[in-house]
């Protein structure tokens, strides 16, 4: 088992479930906000979110995570 796996296994299940719930809630709120503001976004922002949505629909979840990670790192 790797060090990361050991750390993950040591986290109590209740904490993992709460984290998962918080992530789902945060993502849901983000999606609602994007949908509400979509007409006001720049063409570049629309392209980014449309591409993310298409990747998600195609079940390319890893690509979505990598793209969001790069956005966070570059800002």
mmCIF file of N, CA, C and O in Angstrom, residues 31-47 49-50:
data_model
loop_
_atom_site.group_PDB
_atom_site.id
_atom_site.type_symbol
_atom_site.label_atom_id
_atom_site.label_comp_id
_atom_site.label_asym_id
_atom_site.label_seq_id
_atom_site.Cartn_x
_atom_site.Cartn_y
_atom_site.Cartn_z
ATOM 1 N N UNK A 31 -22.523 24.637 -10.858
ATOM 2 C CA UNK A 31 -23.229 24.401 -12.125
ATOM 3 C C UNK A 31 -24.438 25.319 -12.235
ATOM 4 O O UNK A 31 -24.679 25.917 -13.295
ATOM 5 N N UNK A 32 -25.210 25.462 -11.164
ATOM 6 C CA UNK A 32 -26.374 26.361 -11.186
ATOM 7 C C UNK A 32 -25.950 27.796 -11.476
ATOM 8 O O UNK A 32 -26.595 28.500 -12.255
ATOM 9 N N UNK A 33 -24.863 28.227 -10.850
ATOM 10 C CA UNK A 33 -24.387 29.596 -11.052
ATOM 11 C C UNK A 33 -23.928 29.810 -12.495
ATOM 12 O O UNK A 33 -24.226 30.828 -13.107
ATOM 13 N N UNK A 34 -23.225 28.838 -13.043
ATOM 14 C CA UNK A 34 -22.764 28.945 -14.432
ATOM 15 C C UNK A 34 -23.958 29.007 -15.374
ATOM 16 O O UNK A 34 -23.988 29.818 -16.302
ATOM 17 N N UNK A 35 -24.955 28.153 -15.133
ATOM 18 C CA UNK A 35 -26.135 28.142 -15.995
ATOM 19 C C UNK A 35 -26.870 29.479 -15.950
ATOM 20 O O UNK A 35 -27.342 29.966 -16.973
ATOM 21 N N UNK A 36 -26.960 30.084 -14.769
ATOM 22 C CA UNK A 36 -27.637 31.374 -14.636
ATOM 23 C C UNK A 36 -26.872 32.497 -15.327
ATOM 24 O O UNK A 36 -27.469 33.399 -15.916
ATOM 25 N N UNK A 37 -25.557 32.438 -15.253
ATOM 26 C CA UNK A 37 -24.724 33.512 -15.799
ATOM 27 C C UNK A 37 -24.263 33.240 -17.230
ATOM 28 O O UNK A 37 -23.575 34.069 -17.821
ATOM 29 N N UNK A 38 -24.629 32.100 -17.803
ATOM 30 C CA UNK A 38 -24.117 31.705 -19.117
ATOM 31 C C UNK A 38 -24.256 32.797 -20.175
ATOM 32 O O UNK A 38 -23.300 33.078 -20.891
ATOM 33 N N UNK A 39 -25.418 33.446 -20.292
ATOM 34 C CA UNK A 39 -25.546 34.491 -21.329
ATOM 35 C C UNK A 39 -24.566 35.657 -21.135
ATOM 36 O O UNK A 39 -24.242 36.353 -22.086
ATOM 37 N N UNK A 40 -24.086 35.856 -19.922
ATOM 38 C CA UNK A 40 -23.200 36.985 -19.625
ATOM 39 C C UNK A 40 -21.715 36.629 -19.745
ATOM 40 O O UNK A 40 -20.868 37.521 -19.666
ATOM 41 N N UNK A 41 -21.400 35.359 -19.960
ATOM 42 C CA UNK A 41 -20.010 34.936 -20.031
ATOM 43 C C UNK A 41 -19.373 35.346 -21.352
ATOM 44 O O UNK A 41 -20.054 35.496 -22.361
ATOM 45 N N UNK A 42 -18.056 35.475 -21.328
ATOM 46 C CA UNK A 42 -17.328 35.762 -22.571
ATOM 47 C C UNK A 42 -17.350 34.506 -23.443
ATOM 48 O O UNK A 42 -17.636 33.403 -22.969
ATOM 49 N N UNK A 43 -17.038 34.662 -24.720
ATOM 50 C CA UNK A 43 -17.004 33.512 -25.625
ATOM 51 C C UNK A 43 -15.980 32.474 -25.160
ATOM 52 O O UNK A 43 -16.212 31.275 -25.268
ATOM 53 N N UNK A 44 -14.857 32.943 -24.626
ATOM 54 C CA UNK A 44 -13.826 32.035 -24.128
ATOM 55 C C UNK A 44 -14.346 31.228 -22.936
ATOM 56 O O UNK A 44 -14.128 30.021 -22.851
ATOM 57 N N UNK A 45 -15.054 31.891 -22.017
ATOM 58 C CA UNK A 45 -15.623 31.193 -20.866
ATOM 59 C C UNK A 45 -16.698 30.202 -21.313
ATOM 60 O O UNK A 45 -16.766 29.075 -20.805
ATOM 61 N N UNK A 46 -17.537 30.602 -22.265
ATOM 62 C CA UNK A 46 -18.573 29.696 -22.776
ATOM 63 C C UNK A 46 -17.938 28.455 -23.396
ATOM 64 O O UNK A 46 -18.397 27.335 -23.173
ATOM 65 N N UNK A 47 -16.879 28.657 -24.161
ATOM 66 C CA UNK A 47 -16.184 27.534 -24.795
ATOM 67 C C UNK A 47 -15.616 26.592 -23.747
ATOM 68 O O UNK A 47 -15.752 25.370 -23.850
ATOM 69 N N UNK A 49 -16.601 26.100 -20.547
ATOM 70 C CA UNK A 49 -17.628 25.352 -19.837
ATOM 71 C C UNK A 49 -18.368 24.371 -20.745
ATOM 72 O O UNK A 49 -18.743 23.289 -20.320
ATOM 73 N N UNK A 50 -18.539 24.730 -22.005
ATOM 74 C CA UNK A 50 -19.158 23.802 -22.959
ATOM 75 C C UNK A 50 -18.266 22.590 -23.167
ATOM 76 O O UNK A 50 -18.741 21.445 -23.181
#
